[in-house]
Amino acid sequence: MASHRIPLVLLACGSFNPITNQHMRLFELARDHMHRTGQYQVVSGIVSPVSDNYGKQGLVLAKHRTAMAKLALQSSNWVTVDEWESQQPDWTETAVTMRRTNQDRGCLNKPLGL
């Protein structure tokens, strides 16, 4: 039955200032839920930290937040960090990040409808 499931990529955008155990746990909970539906097969998870120009007071530099996220996820075999959003000159809408992730990773080879 798993071969008939729709492949799904989980994407979390945010400051991750810093990334926490709960951020990582959310991926596990979401994956478990989606698998239980019997309709989806989560194929990967992506953490996408915002850029330095997000405007949040006390925001640590993106290069440091990205490095912390990579360290936190180094033992994961399915959740990775995507640096693209963090390297943008301005804050990026989540829909833009989703479209770019869809194009770059060839997710389902179908548009997300955004």
XYZ file of N, CA, C and O in Angstrom:
456
model
N 0.819 -1.195 0.000
C 0.000 0.000 0.000
C 0.863 1.258 0.000
O 0.480 2.265 -0.550
N 2.054 1.223 0.607
C 2.921 2.394 0.679
C 3.295 2.902 -0.706
O 3.522 4.084 -0.885
N 3.335 2.028 -1.715
C 3.709 2.457 -3.058
C 2.619 3.326 -3.696
O 2.866 3.996 -4.681
N 1.420 3.313 -3.162
C 0.324 4.109 -3.688
C 0.167 5.436 -2.935
O -0.738 6.194 -3.215
N 1.040 5.679 -1.999
C 0.951 6.913 -1.220
C 1.573 8.078 -1.990
O 2.500 7.905 -2.767
N 1.067 9.263 -1.717
C 1.573 10.479 -2.345
C 2.840 10.910 -1.614
O 2.822 11.092 -0.394
N 3.964 11.097 -2.339
C 5.192 11.568 -1.688
C 4.999 12.997 -1.177
O 4.378 13.828 -1.846
N 5.532 13.277 -0.004
C 5.322 14.563 0.641
C 6.626 15.040 1.279
O 7.334 14.260 1.906
N 6.917 16.324 1.110
C 8.064 16.960 1.744
C 7.523 17.934 2.781
O 6.666 18.759 2.474
N 8.018 17.841 4.018
C 7.624 18.764 5.081
C 8.603 19.933 5.097
O 9.818 19.721 5.098
N 8.093 21.150 5.119
C 8.915 22.355 5.107
C 8.532 23.226 6.290
O 7.352 23.530 6.489
N 9.526 23.632 7.067
C 9.302 24.558 8.174
C 10.159 25.799 7.967
O 11.384 25.718 7.913
N 9.482 26.938 7.831
C 10.171 28.223 7.718
C 10.064 28.931 9.064
O 9.049 28.818 9.738
N 11.098 29.648 9.443
C 11.054 30.378 10.703
C 12.414 30.928 11.069
O 13.392 30.739 10.349
N 12.470 31.582 12.212
C 13.745 32.171 12.624
C 14.710 31.124 13.169
O 15.912 31.260 13.013
N 14.178 30.108 13.839
C 15.031 29.072 14.454
C 16.163 29.767 15.227
O 17.340 29.562 14.972
N 15.738 30.572 16.180
C 16.629 31.475 16.901
C 16.657 31.175 18.401
O 16.174 31.974 19.192
N 17.173 30.026 18.786
C 17.814 28.946 18.023
C 16.809 27.838 17.726
O 15.680 27.844 18.217
N 17.255 26.856 16.965
C 16.454 25.660 16.748
C 16.363 24.921 18.084
O 17.309 24.953 18.875
N 15.219 24.319 18.357
C 15.024 23.635 19.640
C 14.628 22.177 19.404
O 14.290 21.783 18.283
N 14.634 21.410 20.476
C 14.172 20.028 20.387
C 12.735 19.970 19.902
O 12.356 19.058 19.169
N 11.917 20.932 20.313
C 10.508 20.927 19.897
C 10.369 21.177 18.402
O 9.492 20.606 17.756
N 11.216 22.022 17.822
C 11.190 22.210 16.372
C 11.407 20.866 15.676
O 10.690 20.505 14.738
N 12.391 20.140 16.149
C 12.711 18.845 15.534
C 11.600 17.837 15.790
O 11.255 17.038 14.915
N 11.015 17.888 16.966
C 9.933 16.971 17.314
C 8.700 17.205 16.433
O 7.976 16.266 16.097
N 8.455 18.461 16.049
C 7.322 18.764 15.180
C 7.404 17.988 13.862
O 6.385 17.541 13.340
N 8.608 17.831 13.342
C 8.768 17.052 12.116
C 8.359 15.601 12.336
O 7.682 15.001 11.496
N 8.786 15.042 13.457
C 8.448 13.646 13.761
C 6.932 13.480 13.907
O 6.347 12.534 13.363
N 6.306 14.397 14.634
C 4.853 14.328 14.834
C 4.093 14.471 13.524
O 3.136 13.739 13.259
N 4.526 15.418 12.702
C 3.867 15.628 11.409
C 4.037 14.404 10.509
O 3.077 13.961 9.858
N 5.245 13.864 10.465
C 5.486 12.678 9.630
C 4.617 11.511 10.094
O 3.962 10.856 9.276
N 4.596 11.266 11.395
C 3.785 10.160 11.919
C 2.310 10.339 11.572
O 1.635 9.390 11.170
N 1.815 11.560 11.722
C 0.406 11.827 11.405
C 0.121 11.583 9.923
O -0.880 10.929 9.570
N 0.962 12.114 9.062
C 0.735 11.959 7.626
C 0.801 10.493 7.212
O 0.010 10.039 6.379
N 1.707 9.736 7.801
C 1.782 8.304 7.486
C 0.535 7.571 7.956
O 0.039 6.669 7.269
N 0.022 7.951 9.134
C -1.179 7.283 9.677
C -2.409 7.489 8.796
O -3.324 6.675 8.827
N -2.445 8.556 8.019
C -3.596 8.783 7.147
C -3.677 7.716 6.066
O -4.748 7.495 5.504
N -2.552 7.092 5.775
C -2.507 6.095 4.715
C -2.446 6.695 3.321
O -2.375 5.970 2.339
N -2.441 8.014 3.230
C -2.447 8.683 1.924
C -1.095 9.220 1.498
O -0.869 9.439 0.302
N -0.209 9.468 2.484
C 1.043 10.155 2.181
C 2.251 9.370 2.664
O 2.188 8.666 3.669
N 3.360 9.573 1.957
C 4.651 9.034 2.375
C 5.611 10.222 2.477
O 5.981 10.817 1.459
N 5.975 10.597 3.685
C 6.900 11.711 3.862
C 8.280 11.243 3.411
O 8.816 10.266 3.930
N 8.825 11.953 2.429
C 10.115 11.567 1.867
C 11.274 12.394 2.417
O 12.421 11.963 2.368
N 10.971 13.591 2.928
C 12.016 14.402 3.547
C 11.392 15.561 4.316
O 10.211 15.866 4.169
N 12.233 16.190 5.127
C 11.849 17.380 5.865
C 12.911 18.439 5.649
O 14.092 18.117 5.498
N 12.486 19.692 5.622
C 13.405 20.793 5.362
C 13.183 21.903 6.382
O 12.055 22.362 6.577
N 14.261 22.345 7.009
C 14.265 23.508 7.895
C 14.818 24.664 7.080
O 15.897 24.561 6.481
N 14.081 25.764 7.040
C 14.475 26.926 6.244
C 14.506 28.178 7.127
O 13.489 28.845 7.321
N 15.685 28.520 7.672
C 15.792 29.721 8.511
C 15.618 31.015 7.695
O 16.058 31.091 6.550
N 14.989 32.009 8.300
C 14.775 33.302 7.639
C 16.086 34.079 7.506
O 17.073 33.782 8.165
N 16.033 35.107 6.670
C 17.220 35.942 6.447
C 17.468 36.881 7.621
O 16.614 37.062 8.491
N 18.624 37.480 7.606
C 18.995 38.423 8.660
C 18.075 39.637 8.697
O 17.932 40.282 9.729
N 17.442 39.958 7.597
C 16.593 41.140 7.515
C 15.136 40.864 7.856
O 14.250 41.631 7.493
N 14.879 39.801 8.583
C 13.533 39.461 9.005
C 12.963 40.534 9.935
O 11.769 40.781 9.961
N 13.826 41.179 10.691
C 13.384 42.278 11.540
C 13.058 41.890 12.965
O 12.572 42.713 13.742
N 13.303 40.664 13.340
C 13.025 40.219 14.706
C 14.141 40.718 15.633
O 15.315 40.522 15.352
N 13.742 41.351 16.724
C 14.726 41.856 17.680
C 15.505 40.686 18.284
O 14.930 39.660 18.656
N 16.829 40.828 18.354
C 17.677 39.798 18.944
C 17.963 38.625 18.021
O 18.492 37.601 18.461
N 17.640 38.770 16.745
C 17.867 37.688 15.792
C 19.360 37.469 15.591
O 20.093 38.384 15.229
N 19.813 36.262 15.844
C 21.210 35.893 15.635
C 21.466 35.834 14.131
O 20.552 35.532 13.348
N 22.680 36.112 13.703
C 23.004 36.082 12.281
C 22.606 34.744 11.655
O 22.759 33.684 12.261
N 22.127 34.827 10.421
C 21.647 33.639 9.712
C 22.722 32.561 9.618
O 22.420 31.375 9.748
N 23.959 32.948 9.411
C 25.011 31.932 9.277
C 25.151 31.125 10.566
O 25.425 29.927 10.523
N 24.908 31.748 11.712
C 24.993 31.038 12.985
C 23.747 30.175 13.227
O 23.855 29.037 13.697
N 22.559 30.714 12.892
C 21.329 29.936 13.054
C 21.330 28.720 12.129
O 20.905 27.629 12.513
N 21.844 28.907 10.931
C 21.947 27.800 9.977
C 22.923 26.747 10.488
O 22.649 25.548 10.428
N 24.064 27.200 11.003
C 25.055 26.255 11.540
C 24.483 25.477 12.726
O 24.694 24.261 12.836
N 23.736 26.161 13.616
C 23.126 25.474 14.756
C 22.109 24.442 14.289
O 22.051 23.329 14.827
N 21.319 24.807 13.272
C 20.320 23.871 12.754
C 20.992 22.652 12.137
O 20.552 21.515 12.347
N 22.066 22.870 11.403
C 22.794 21.741 10.803
C 23.355 20.815 11.881
O 23.284 19.590 11.749
N 23.897 21.393 12.927
C 24.407 20.573 14.035
C 23.282 19.796 14.706
O 23.431 18.609 15.008
N 22.164 20.456 14.926
C 21.034 19.805 15.598
C 20.474 18.655 14.764
O 19.977 17.673 15.319
N 20.573 18.778 13.447
C 19.969 17.783 12.563
C 20.974 16.808 11.958
O 20.601 15.981 11.128
N 22.217 16.870 12.393
C 23.237 16.027 11.766
C 22.973 14.532 11.907
O 23.420 13.745 11.081
N 22.214 14.143 12.910
C 21.920 12.712 13.078
C 20.628 12.296 12.370
O 20.291 11.113 12.345
N 19.925 13.251 11.779
C 18.685 12.919 11.080
C 19.006 12.395 9.679
O 19.842 12.966 8.975
N 18.318 11.347 9.299
C 18.522 10.820 7.954
C 17.439 11.297 6.984
O 17.377 10.831 5.855
N 16.591 12.227 7.448
C 15.539 12.694 6.549
C 15.217 14.183 6.648
O 14.599 14.742 5.737
N 15.655 14.870 7.699
C 15.431 16.318 7.814
C 16.758 17.028 7.573
O 17.777 16.680 8.175
N 16.727 18.018 6.678
C 17.928 18.771 6.335
C 17.665 20.273 6.473
O 16.531 20.696 6.672
N 18.717 21.052 6.329
C 18.628 22.511 6.375
C 18.844 23.043 4.963
O 19.778 22.644 4.276
N 17.966 23.933 4.549
C 18.116 24.615 3.265
C 18.486 26.064 3.571
O 17.730 26.780 4.232
N 19.623 26.520 3.079
C 20.144 27.855 3.394
C 19.594 28.962 2.502
O 19.791 30.140 2.793
N 18.903 28.613 1.427
C 18.493 29.609 0.437
C 17.765 30.790 1.059
O 18.130 31.942 0.833
N 16.717 30.533 1.833
C 15.920 31.620 2.410
C 16.779 32.512 3.305
O 16.649 33.734 3.287
N 17.678 31.921 4.062
C 18.522 32.690 4.982
C 19.507 33.594 4.242
O 20.014 34.558 4.811
N 19.756 33.309 2.978
C 20.717 34.090 2.195
C 20.069 35.186 1.358
O 20.762 35.921 0.662
N 18.761 35.319 1.447
C 18.060 36.350 0.675
C 18.252 37.713 1.328
O 18.390 37.816 2.542
N 18.285 38.783 0.517
C 18.527 40.117 1.073
C 17.380 40.641 1.933
O 17.584 41.511 2.773
N 16.182 40.114 1.729
C 15.018 40.566 2.481
C 14.238 39.354 2.971
O 14.464 38.226 2.531
N 13.262 39.606 3.837
C 12.366 38.558 4.296
C 11.652 37.970 3.089
O 11.284 38.673 2.151
N 11.472 36.667 3.091
C 10.846 35.963 1.979
C 9.523 35.354 2.441
O 9.493 34.676 3.473
N 8.458 35.580 1.690
C 7.175 34.972 2.027
C 7.301 33.455 1.956
O 8.020 32.914 1.104
N 6.585 32.772 2.824
C 6.634 31.313 2.866
C 6.254 30.715 1.521
O 6.874 29.750 1.062
N 5.256 31.282 0.850
C 4.829 30.757 -0.454
C 5.970 30.798 -1.471
O 6.122 29.883 -2.280
N 6.793 31.845 -1.424
C 7.937 31.961 -2.336
C 8.955 30.862 -2.022
O 9.481 30.206 -2.929
N 9.212 30.644 -0.751
C 10.142 29.586 -0.347
C 9.605 28.222 -0.765
O 10.368 27.357 -1.235
N 8.307 28.020 -0.624
C 7.708 26.744 -1.034
C 7.850 26.522 -2.537
O 8.221 25.426 -2.969
N 7.583 27.553 -3.334
C 7.718 27.415 -4.792
C 9.153 27.082 -5.162
O 9.412 26.216 -5.992
N 10.090 27.779 -4.557
C 11.499 27.564 -4.855
C 11.933 26.156 -4.440
O 12.643 25.474 -5.166
N 11.466 25.696 -3.290
C 11.787 24.345 -2.825
C 11.202 23.317 -3.786
O 11.864 22.338 -4.141
N 9.989 23.543 -4.214
C 9.333 22.647 -5.158
C 10.128 22.551 -6.456
O 10.359 21.465 -6.978
N 10.588 23.682 -6.970
C 11.346 23.698 -8.217
C 12.715 23.055 -8.048
O 13.129 22.234 -8.866
N 13.430 23.430 -6.995
C 14.790 22.929 -6.782
C 14.846 21.436 -6.521
O 15.754 20.753 -6.951
N 13.899 20.949 -5.780
C 13.934 19.550 -5.362
C 13.065 18.657 -6.224
O 13.017 17.456 -6.005
N 12.361 19.248 -7.176
C 11.511 18.463 -8.052
C 10.414 17.738 -7.289
O 10.027 16.632 -7.644
N 9.910 18.364 -6.237
C 8.885 17.737 -5.401
C 7.651 17.412 -6.224
O 6.953 18.302 -6.698
N 7.439 16.147 -6.412
C 6.272 15.605 -7.113
C 6.208 16.019 -8.566
O 5.321 15.602 -9.285
N 7.139 16.866 -9.000
C 7.136 17.377 -10.375
C 5.805 18.005 -10.729
O 5.371 17.987 -11.856
N 5.111 18.530 -9.732
C 3.823 19.195 -9.936
C 3.850 20.519 -9.183
O 4.472 20.626 -8.132
N 3.166 21.538 -9.687
C 3.085 22.790 -8.936
C 2.325 22.608 -7.646
O 1.472 21.752 -7.538
N 2.663 23.419 -6.662
C 2.017 23.341 -5.360
C 0.671 24.053 -5.344
O -0.049 23.995 -4.378
N 0.354 24.763 -6.383
C -0.918 25.484 -6.418
C -0.849 26.786 -5.656
O -1.857 27.330 -5.248
N 0.363 27.286 -5.460
C 0.510 28.552 -4.733
C 0.808 29.673 -5.707
O 1.464 29.528 -6.661
